[in-house]
Amino acid sequence: MTNNRKVAVITGSHKGLGLAIARKLAQKDDILVIITSRKESDSKATKQKLKAEGIEVDHHQLDVTDAESVTKFMEWLTSTYGRVDILVNNAGVNPSQVSEEASILTAKAETMLDTFNTNTVGALRICQAVIPLMTQRDYGRIVNVSTEMASLQQIPQDFYPPAPSYRMSKVGLNAMTALLTKELMNINILVNNYSPGWMQTDMGGQDAPYTTEEGAETAVYLATLPDGGSQGGFFAEMRKFGGAVALPW
Ligand SMILES: NC(=O)c1ccc[n+]([C@@H]2O[C@H](COP(=O)([O-])OP(=O)(O)OC[C@H]3O[C@@H](n4cnc5c(N)ncnc54)[C@H](OP(=O)(O)O)[C@@H]3O)[C@@H](O)[C@H]2O)c1
């Protein structure tokens, strides 16, 4: 039982940024976190690891590219908790190490479709699943983990590698937020995107300047916005700037 605590679902949260966000949210008295992972054993192990740190969470299998997995997860969530208040769409893949991804001129359609299936359609799948439950209670906070590499206005001048599949999938994720914002205008469900910065994770590598704890800060801020807070925003990692700073779309 939640004892009236808010229920937070974080996709891909057995490691990396997702785990850091989970850890921070779970340390709040009024939030129960559900760790999810593609492999059931991963989220189970993370639940045990957090328990050893004195942090209680629940866990469940969830593959955002698998409609059956999403259905089973939602059945479990509805029967166990009957609510979801916070969703963090963190699950993501970045195939930029693949040689064809060094240029938009060589990027392969299959790689692009696979990347979109996780980073864009996967996030949409989970939004479509949870928004009806959020609507029932007229409360929801949705945080989509994007990247400043998907800022259309900055791409022509930025110094990042091309990473076409990754960038285009996250541009799609940003578009999803704009479209959700249009449809959720009169409901207390706030949807925002942010860029966590370059972090030390399996995806980011060990040379990255930021820790996942630093990258998680803006997610926690957006996941706990008060009523009337930002709707449809795209934010930089706030720790870098000492507060919430909007990125150009
Ligand atoms: N690291 C950075 O510098 C950086 C910068 C900007 C944005 N981001 C974004 O931050 C988010 C987290 O990335 P990270 O750096 O923490 O990378 P990571 O350590 O590689 O974690 C990615 C997570 O996504 C999960 N995932 C992948 N496909 C999935 C699927 N189909 N269903 C459910 N979960 C899936 C992974 O699970 P498995 O272990 O099963 O693969 C893993 O838990 C991503 O959206 C990424 O684009 C990262």
Tab-separated table of C-alpha atoms and ligand atoms in Angstrom, residues 12-17 38 62-65 90-93 118 145-147 166 170 196-199 201-204, ligand 1:
chain	number	residue	atom	x	y	z
A	12	GLY	CA	15.023	2.019	-17.191
A	13	SER	CA	15.815	2.711	-13.550
A	14	HIS	CA	17.973	-0.198	-12.396
A	15	LYS	CA	21.161	1.744	-13.230
A	16	GLY	CA	22.539	5.024	-14.562
A	17	LEU	CA	20.536	8.237	-14.453
A	38	ARG	CA	13.722	-4.782	-19.126
A	62	LEU	CA	8.919	-3.042	-18.071
A	63	ASP	CA	10.241	-2.939	-21.632
A	64	VAL	CA	9.014	0.252	-23.263
A	65	THR	CA	9.253	-1.260	-26.755
A	90	ASN	CA	14.287	7.856	-18.697
A	91	ALA	CA	14.796	4.639	-20.717
A	92	GLY	CA	16.946	5.363	-23.717
A	93	VAL	CA	19.452	4.001	-26.193
A	118	THR	CA	12.787	3.118	-27.532
A	145	VAL	CA	14.751	12.819	-20.385
A	146	SER	CA	15.948	14.520	-23.551
A	147	THR	CA	19.266	16.104	-24.501
A	166	TYR	CA	19.872	9.557	-31.243
A	170	LYS	CA	15.050	12.977	-29.016
A	196	PRO	CA	20.709	16.090	-17.810
A	197	GLY	CA	24.106	17.036	-19.262
A	198	TRP	CA	26.928	14.657	-20.164
A	199	MET	CA	27.104	12.127	-17.315
A	201	THR	CA	26.998	6.222	-17.165
A	202	ASP	CA	27.270	3.226	-19.472
A	203	MET	CA	25.922	5.543	-22.181
A	204	GLY	CA	27.960	8.622	-21.319
B	1	LIG	N1	24.680	9.739	-20.192
B	1	LIG	C1	24.561	10.939	-20.739
B	1	LIG	O1	25.542	11.668	-20.864
B	1	LIG	C2	23.217	11.429	-21.200
B	1	LIG	C3	23.126	12.741	-21.696
B	1	LIG	C4	21.878	13.228	-22.098
B	1	LIG	C5	20.771	12.413	-21.989
B	1	LIG	N2	20.881	11.139	-21.500
B	1	LIG	C6	19.664	10.340	-21.411
B	1	LIG	O2	19.533	9.851	-20.087
B	1	LIG	C7	18.741	8.651	-20.101
B	1	LIG	C8	19.436	7.587	-19.265
B	1	LIG	O3	20.662	7.281	-19.874
B	1	LIG	P1	21.957	6.781	-19.060
B	1	LIG	O4	23.053	7.714	-19.390
B	1	LIG	O5	21.604	6.492	-17.669
B	1	LIG	O6	22.273	5.434	-19.876
B	1	LIG	P2	22.342	3.900	-19.438
B	1	LIG	O7	23.145	3.755	-18.197
B	1	LIG	O8	22.742	3.183	-20.674
B	1	LIG	O9	20.821	3.580	-19.053
B	1	LIG	C9	19.830	3.468	-20.012
B	1	LIG	C10	18.661	2.774	-19.353
B	1	LIG	O10	17.610	2.629	-20.325
B	1	LIG	C11	17.188	1.282	-20.277
B	1	LIG	N3	16.524	0.850	-21.508
B	1	LIG	C12	17.026	0.785	-22.760
B	1	LIG	N4	16.093	0.289	-23.594
B	1	LIG	C13	14.987	0.031	-22.853
B	1	LIG	C14	13.715	-0.490	-23.115
B	1	LIG	N5	13.367	-0.897	-24.351
B	1	LIG	N6	12.805	-0.588	-22.096
B	1	LIG	C15	13.140	-0.200	-20.851
B	1	LIG	N7	14.348	0.266	-20.516
B	1	LIG	C16	15.261	0.388	-21.518
B	1	LIG	C17	18.446	0.497	-20.001
B	1	LIG	O11	18.145	-0.827	-19.603
B	1	LIG	P3	19.125	-2.077	-19.946
B	1	LIG	O12	20.167	-2.091	-18.876
B	1	LIG	O13	18.210	-3.251	-19.928
B	1	LIG	O14	19.717	-1.812	-21.316
B	1	LIG	C18	19.028	1.352	-18.886
B	1	LIG	O15	18.393	1.083	-17.668
B	1	LIG	C19	18.566	8.281	-21.578
B	1	LIG	O16	17.289	8.669	-22.026
B	1	LIG	C20	19.638	9.106	-22.268
B	1	LIG	O17	19.317	9.393	-23.607
B	1	LIG	C21	22.074	10.632	-21.103
